[in-house]
CSV table of C-alpha atoms in Angstrom, one decimal:
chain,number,residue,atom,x,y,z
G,1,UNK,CA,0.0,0.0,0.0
G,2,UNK,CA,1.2,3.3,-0.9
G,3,UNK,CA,0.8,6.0,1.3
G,4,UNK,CA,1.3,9.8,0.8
G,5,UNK,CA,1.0,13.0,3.1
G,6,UNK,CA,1.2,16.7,2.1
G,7,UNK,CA,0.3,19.8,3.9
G,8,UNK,CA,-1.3,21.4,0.7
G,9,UNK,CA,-2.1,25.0,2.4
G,10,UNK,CA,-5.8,25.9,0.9
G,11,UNK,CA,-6.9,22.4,-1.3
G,12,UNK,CA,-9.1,25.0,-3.6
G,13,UNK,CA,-6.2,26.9,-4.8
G,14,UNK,CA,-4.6,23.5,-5.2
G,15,UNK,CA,-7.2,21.3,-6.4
G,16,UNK,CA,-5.4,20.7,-9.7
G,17,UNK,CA,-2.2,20.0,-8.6
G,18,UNK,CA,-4.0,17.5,-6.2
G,19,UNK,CA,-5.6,15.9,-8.9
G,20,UNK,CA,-2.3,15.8,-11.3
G,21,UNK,CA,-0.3,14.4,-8.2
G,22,UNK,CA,-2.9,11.7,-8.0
G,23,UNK,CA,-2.5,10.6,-11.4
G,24,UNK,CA,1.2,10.3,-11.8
G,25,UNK,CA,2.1,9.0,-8.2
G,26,UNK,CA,0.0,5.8,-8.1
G,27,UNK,CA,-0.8,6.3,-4.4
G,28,UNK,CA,-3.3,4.1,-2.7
G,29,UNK,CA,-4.1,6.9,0.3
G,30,UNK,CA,-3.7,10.5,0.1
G,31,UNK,CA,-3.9,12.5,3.3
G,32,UNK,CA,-3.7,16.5,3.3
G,33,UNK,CA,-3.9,18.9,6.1
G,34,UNK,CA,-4.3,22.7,5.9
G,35,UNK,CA,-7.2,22.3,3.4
G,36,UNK,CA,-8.4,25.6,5.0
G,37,UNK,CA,-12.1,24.9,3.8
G,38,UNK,CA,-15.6,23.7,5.1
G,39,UNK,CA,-16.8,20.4,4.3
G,40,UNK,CA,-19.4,22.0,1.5
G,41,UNK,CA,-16.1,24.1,0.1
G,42,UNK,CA,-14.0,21.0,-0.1
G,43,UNK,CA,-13.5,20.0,-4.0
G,44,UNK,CA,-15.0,16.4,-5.4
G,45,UNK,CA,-12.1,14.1,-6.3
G,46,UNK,CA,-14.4,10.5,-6.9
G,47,UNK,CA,-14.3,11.3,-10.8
G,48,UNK,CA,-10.4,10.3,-10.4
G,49,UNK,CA,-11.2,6.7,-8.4
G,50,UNK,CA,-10.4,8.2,-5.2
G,51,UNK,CA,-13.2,8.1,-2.3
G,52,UNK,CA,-12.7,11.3,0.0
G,53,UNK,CA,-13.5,12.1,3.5
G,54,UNK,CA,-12.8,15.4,4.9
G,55,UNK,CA,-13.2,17.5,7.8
G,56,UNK,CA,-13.0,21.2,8.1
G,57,UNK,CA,-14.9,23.6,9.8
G,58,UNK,CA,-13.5,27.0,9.0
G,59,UNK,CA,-10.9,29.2,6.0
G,60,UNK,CA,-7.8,26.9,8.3
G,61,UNK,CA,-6.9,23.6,9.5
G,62,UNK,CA,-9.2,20.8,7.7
G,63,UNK,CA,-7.7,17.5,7.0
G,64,UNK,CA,-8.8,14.6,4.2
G,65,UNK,CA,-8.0,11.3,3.4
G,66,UNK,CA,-8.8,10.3,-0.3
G,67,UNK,CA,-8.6,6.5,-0.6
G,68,UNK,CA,-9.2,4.1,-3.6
G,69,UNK,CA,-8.4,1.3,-1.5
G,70,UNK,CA,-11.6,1.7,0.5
G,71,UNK,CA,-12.9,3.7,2.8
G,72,UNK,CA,-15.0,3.4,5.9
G,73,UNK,CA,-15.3,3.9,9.3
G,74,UNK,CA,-14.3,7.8,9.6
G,75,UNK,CA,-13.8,9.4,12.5
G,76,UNK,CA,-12.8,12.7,14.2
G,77,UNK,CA,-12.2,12.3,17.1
G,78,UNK,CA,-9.3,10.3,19.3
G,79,UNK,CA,-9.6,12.1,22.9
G,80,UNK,CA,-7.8,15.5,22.1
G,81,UNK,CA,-8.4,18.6,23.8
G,82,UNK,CA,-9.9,21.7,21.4
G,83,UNK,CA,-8.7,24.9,21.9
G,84,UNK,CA,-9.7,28.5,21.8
G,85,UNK,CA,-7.1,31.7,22.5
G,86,UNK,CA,-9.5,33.1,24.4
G,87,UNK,CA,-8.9,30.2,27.8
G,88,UNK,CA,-12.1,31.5,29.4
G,89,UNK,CA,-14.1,30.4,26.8
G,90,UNK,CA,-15.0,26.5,26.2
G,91,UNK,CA,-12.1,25.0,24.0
G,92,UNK,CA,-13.6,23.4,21.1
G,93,UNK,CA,-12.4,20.9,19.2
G,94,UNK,CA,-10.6,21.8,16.0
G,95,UNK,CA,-10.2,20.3,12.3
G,96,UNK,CA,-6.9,18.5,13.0
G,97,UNK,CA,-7.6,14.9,12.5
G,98,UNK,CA,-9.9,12.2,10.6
G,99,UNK,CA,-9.1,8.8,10.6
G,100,UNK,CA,-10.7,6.0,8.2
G,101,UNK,CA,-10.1,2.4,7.5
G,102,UNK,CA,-8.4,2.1,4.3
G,103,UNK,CA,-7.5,-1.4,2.9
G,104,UNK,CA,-7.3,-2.6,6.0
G,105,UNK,CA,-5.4,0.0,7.9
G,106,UNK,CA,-6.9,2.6,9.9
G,107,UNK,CA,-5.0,5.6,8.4
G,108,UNK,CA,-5.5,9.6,10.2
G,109,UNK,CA,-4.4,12.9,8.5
G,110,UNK,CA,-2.8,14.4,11.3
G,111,UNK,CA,-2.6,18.5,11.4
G,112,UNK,CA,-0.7,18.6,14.5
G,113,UNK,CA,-1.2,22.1,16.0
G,114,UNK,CA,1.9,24.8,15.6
G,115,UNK,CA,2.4,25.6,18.8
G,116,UNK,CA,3.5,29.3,18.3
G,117,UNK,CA,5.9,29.8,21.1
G,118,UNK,CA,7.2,28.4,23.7
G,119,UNK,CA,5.5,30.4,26.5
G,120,UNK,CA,2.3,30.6,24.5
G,121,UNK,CA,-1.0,28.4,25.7
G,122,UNK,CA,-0.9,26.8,22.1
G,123,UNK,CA,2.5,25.0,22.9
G,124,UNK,CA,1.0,23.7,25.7
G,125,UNK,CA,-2.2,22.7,23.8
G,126,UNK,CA,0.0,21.2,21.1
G,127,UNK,CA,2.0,18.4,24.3
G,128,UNK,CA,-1.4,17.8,25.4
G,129,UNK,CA,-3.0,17.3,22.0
G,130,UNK,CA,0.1,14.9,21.3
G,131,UNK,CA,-0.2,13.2,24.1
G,132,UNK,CA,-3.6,12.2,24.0
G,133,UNK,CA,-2.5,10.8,20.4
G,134,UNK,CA,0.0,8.8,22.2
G,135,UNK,CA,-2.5,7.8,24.8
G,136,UNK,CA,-4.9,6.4,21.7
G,137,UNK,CA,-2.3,5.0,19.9
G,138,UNK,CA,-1.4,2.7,23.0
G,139,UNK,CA,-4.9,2.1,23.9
G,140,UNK,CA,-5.2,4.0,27.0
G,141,UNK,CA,-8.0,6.1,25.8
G,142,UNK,CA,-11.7,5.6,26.6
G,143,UNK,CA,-13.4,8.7,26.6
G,144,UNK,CA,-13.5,11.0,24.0
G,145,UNK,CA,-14.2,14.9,24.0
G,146,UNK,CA,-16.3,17.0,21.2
G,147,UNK,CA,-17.7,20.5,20.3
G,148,UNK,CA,-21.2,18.8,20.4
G,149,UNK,CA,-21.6,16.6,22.9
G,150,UNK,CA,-21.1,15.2,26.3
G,151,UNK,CA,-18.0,12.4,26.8
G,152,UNK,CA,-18.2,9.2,24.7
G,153,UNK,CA,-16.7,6.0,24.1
G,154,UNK,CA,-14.3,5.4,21.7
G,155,UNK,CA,-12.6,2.7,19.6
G,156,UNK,CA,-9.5,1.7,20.6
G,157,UNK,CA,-6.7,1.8,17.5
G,158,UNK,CA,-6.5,-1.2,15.3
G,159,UNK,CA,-3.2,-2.8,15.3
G,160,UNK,CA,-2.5,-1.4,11.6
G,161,UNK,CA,-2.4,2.1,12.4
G,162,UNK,CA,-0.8,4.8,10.3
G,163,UNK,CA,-0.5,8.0,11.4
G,164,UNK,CA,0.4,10.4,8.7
G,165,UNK,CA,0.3,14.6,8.7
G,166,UNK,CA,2.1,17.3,9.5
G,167,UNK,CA,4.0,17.1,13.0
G,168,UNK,CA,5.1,20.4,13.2
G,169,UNK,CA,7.9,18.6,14.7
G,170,UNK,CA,11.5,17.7,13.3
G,171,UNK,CA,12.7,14.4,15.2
G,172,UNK,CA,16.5,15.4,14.9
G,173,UNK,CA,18.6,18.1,14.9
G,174,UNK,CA,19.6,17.5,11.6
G,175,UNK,CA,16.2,17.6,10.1
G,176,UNK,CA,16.1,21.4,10.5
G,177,UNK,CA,19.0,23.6,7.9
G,178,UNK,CA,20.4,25.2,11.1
G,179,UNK,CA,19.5,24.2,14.6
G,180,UNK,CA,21.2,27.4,15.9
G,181,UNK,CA,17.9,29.0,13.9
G,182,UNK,CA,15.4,27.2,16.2
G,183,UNK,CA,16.6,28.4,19.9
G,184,UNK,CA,14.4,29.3,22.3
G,185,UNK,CA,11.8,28.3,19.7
G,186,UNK,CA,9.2,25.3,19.2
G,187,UNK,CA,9.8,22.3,16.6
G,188,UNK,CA,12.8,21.2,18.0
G,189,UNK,CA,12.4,21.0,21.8
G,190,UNK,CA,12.6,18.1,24.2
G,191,UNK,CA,9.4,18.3,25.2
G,192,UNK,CA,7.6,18.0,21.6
G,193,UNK,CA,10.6,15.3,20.5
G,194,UNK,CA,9.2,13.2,23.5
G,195,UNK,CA,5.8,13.5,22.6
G,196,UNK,CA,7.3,11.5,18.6
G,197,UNK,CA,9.1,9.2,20.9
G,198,UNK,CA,5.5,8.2,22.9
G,199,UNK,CA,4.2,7.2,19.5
G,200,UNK,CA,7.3,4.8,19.1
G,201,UNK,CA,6.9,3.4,22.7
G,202,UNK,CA,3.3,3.0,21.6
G,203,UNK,CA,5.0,-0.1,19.2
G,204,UNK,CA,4.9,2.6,15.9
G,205,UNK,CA,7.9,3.1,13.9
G,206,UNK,CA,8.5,6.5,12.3
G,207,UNK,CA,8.1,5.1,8.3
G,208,UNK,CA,9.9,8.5,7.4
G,209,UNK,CA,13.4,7.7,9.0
G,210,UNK,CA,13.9,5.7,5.7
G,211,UNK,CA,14.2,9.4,4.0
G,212,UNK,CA,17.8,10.6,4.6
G,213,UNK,CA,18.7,14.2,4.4
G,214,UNK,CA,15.2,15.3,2.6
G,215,UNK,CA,13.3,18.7,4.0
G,216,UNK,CA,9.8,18.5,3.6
G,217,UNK,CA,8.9,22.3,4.3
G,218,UNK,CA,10.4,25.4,3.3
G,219,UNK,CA,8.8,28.5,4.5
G,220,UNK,CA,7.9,30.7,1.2
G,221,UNK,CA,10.0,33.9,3.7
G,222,UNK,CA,13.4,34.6,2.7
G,223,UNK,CA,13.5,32.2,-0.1
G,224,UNK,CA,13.8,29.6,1.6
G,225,UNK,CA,13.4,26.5,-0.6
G,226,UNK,CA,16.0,28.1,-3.3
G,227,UNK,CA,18.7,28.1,-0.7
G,228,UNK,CA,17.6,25.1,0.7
G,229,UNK,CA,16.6,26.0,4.1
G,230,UNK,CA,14.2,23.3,4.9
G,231,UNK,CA,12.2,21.2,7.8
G,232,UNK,CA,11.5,17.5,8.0
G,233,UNK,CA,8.4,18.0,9.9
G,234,UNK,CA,5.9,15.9,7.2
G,235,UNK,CA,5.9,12.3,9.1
G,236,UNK,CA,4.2,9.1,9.0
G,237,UNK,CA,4.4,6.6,11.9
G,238,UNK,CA,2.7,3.0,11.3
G,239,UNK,CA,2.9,-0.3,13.4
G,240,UNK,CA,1.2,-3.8,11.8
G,241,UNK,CA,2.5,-2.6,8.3
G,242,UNK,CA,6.2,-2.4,7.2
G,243,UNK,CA,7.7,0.4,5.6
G,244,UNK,CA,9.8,-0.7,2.6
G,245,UNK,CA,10.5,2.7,0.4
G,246,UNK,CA,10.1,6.7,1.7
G,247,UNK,CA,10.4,9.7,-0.5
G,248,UNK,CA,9.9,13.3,-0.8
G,249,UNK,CA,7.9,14.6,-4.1
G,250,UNK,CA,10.3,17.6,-3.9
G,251,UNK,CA,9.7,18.5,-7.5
G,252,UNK,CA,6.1,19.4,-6.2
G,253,UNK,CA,8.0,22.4,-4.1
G,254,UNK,CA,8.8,23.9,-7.0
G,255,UNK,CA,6.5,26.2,-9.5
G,256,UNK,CA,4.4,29.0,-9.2
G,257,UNK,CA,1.8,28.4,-7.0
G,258,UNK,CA,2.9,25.1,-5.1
G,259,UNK,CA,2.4,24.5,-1.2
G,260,UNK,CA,5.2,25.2,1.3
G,261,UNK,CA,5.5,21.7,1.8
G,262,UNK,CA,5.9,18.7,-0.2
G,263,UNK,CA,4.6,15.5,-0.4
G,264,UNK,CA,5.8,12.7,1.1
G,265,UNK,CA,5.1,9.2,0.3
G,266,UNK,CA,5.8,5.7,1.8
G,267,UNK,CA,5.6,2.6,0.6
G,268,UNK,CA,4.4,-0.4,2.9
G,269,UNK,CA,3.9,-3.9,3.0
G,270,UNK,CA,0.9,-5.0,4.6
């Protein structure tokens, strides 16, 4: 099964490069985040074979999964906390996650949040909001929090999981072009790395360590990508399934009018 993530920053503005990725990348599952559109806004890919699922409730975040392997058994919800800046007010879940079975394997777009800064309530939202991924992951979730209703039960994760999205995290120093850059600053702090290394404990391998020296994200700010100042924050983690080939589609970088990050696709046996 080939799987492929990309942080595609506004789908509507992208739907055709969405739809020529799809046809020369023989992916099985496609997962995007940042589709920054409501469900009614999101574009209709079936006419290419793909089945879609996608949740979005504003003009940012919103995730999808478009399948042609299947697709069933979609969800939004895996115990994290919602937010609102305003921490007086309830904190309402946000479009950061859907999760379906696909072929097999229950598969989430992730959309993990940014976490601004360091001393801001967000970073804080963004340990908890990994941690209650971890927390799923390893089965030690029960209860599950929405905008809508009161606490309810939820699945436990099957044992082929894939999680897949933007992490908003680079594992190692060397996934960012200058770790000097990044002090004092989120992406690259203990805190967030141990929040990747709960998913591992959780029996998931990170599927992306088989890309060596790749960025996935270059900021479109101070040209960036053309001097090759990049992240590796685009991840995929799976357990049940083995990851036999990783790639970045960096060539999708490039171009007037392409997202700040790239896709990146895994190859698994299942």
């Amino acid at each position: 099964m080939r799987i492929a993530t990309w942080n595609i920053n506004s789908v509507r503005i992208r739907e055709e490069r969405v739809r020529e990725f799809l046809t020369r990348s023989d992916v099985d599952v496609l997962c995007l985040q940042e589709t920054k559109c409501t469900d009614q806004q999101f574009p209709d890919f079936t006419d290419t074979g793909y089945e879609q699922a996608h949740f979005g409730l504003h003009s940012f975040n919103g995730v999808a999964i478009l399948s042609r392997v299947g697709l069933s058994s979609v969800k939004t919800n895996f115990g994290q906390p919602g937010f609102d800046k305003d921490l007086t007010q309830k904190q309402n879940l946000e479009a950061r996650a859907i999760g379906a079975n696909c072929g097999g394997v229950e598969v989430w777009s992730l959309y993990v949040p940014n976490g601004r800064e360091i001393h801001d309530p967000h970073y804080t939202y963004k340990l908890r909001w990994l941690h209650a991924l971890a927390d799923y992951a390893g089965g030690r979730t029960t209860k599950a929090i929405s905008a809508d209703t009161a606490d309810e039960a939820i699945e436990p994760a099957s044992d082929r999981l894939c999680l897949v999205g933007d992490f908003n995290i680079a594992p190692r120093d060397e996934d960012v072009w200058d770790r000097s850059h990044f002090n004092g600053k989120t992406h690259v702090t203990p805190n967030e790395r141990d929040c990747l290394a709960a998913l591992e404990e959780a029996g998931l391998m990170q599927a992306t360590a088989l890309i060596q020296d790749e960025y996935t994200y270059w900021d479109y700010q101070a040209m960036r990508f053309p001097k090759g100042e990049g992240m590796r924050i685009d991840l995929q983690y799976a357990r049940g399934i083995t990851a036999t080939a990783a790639r970045v589609d960096r060539d999708e970088r490039k171009g007037k009018g392409a997202s700040d990050h790239a896709p990146v696709i895994v190859d698994y046996e299942v």
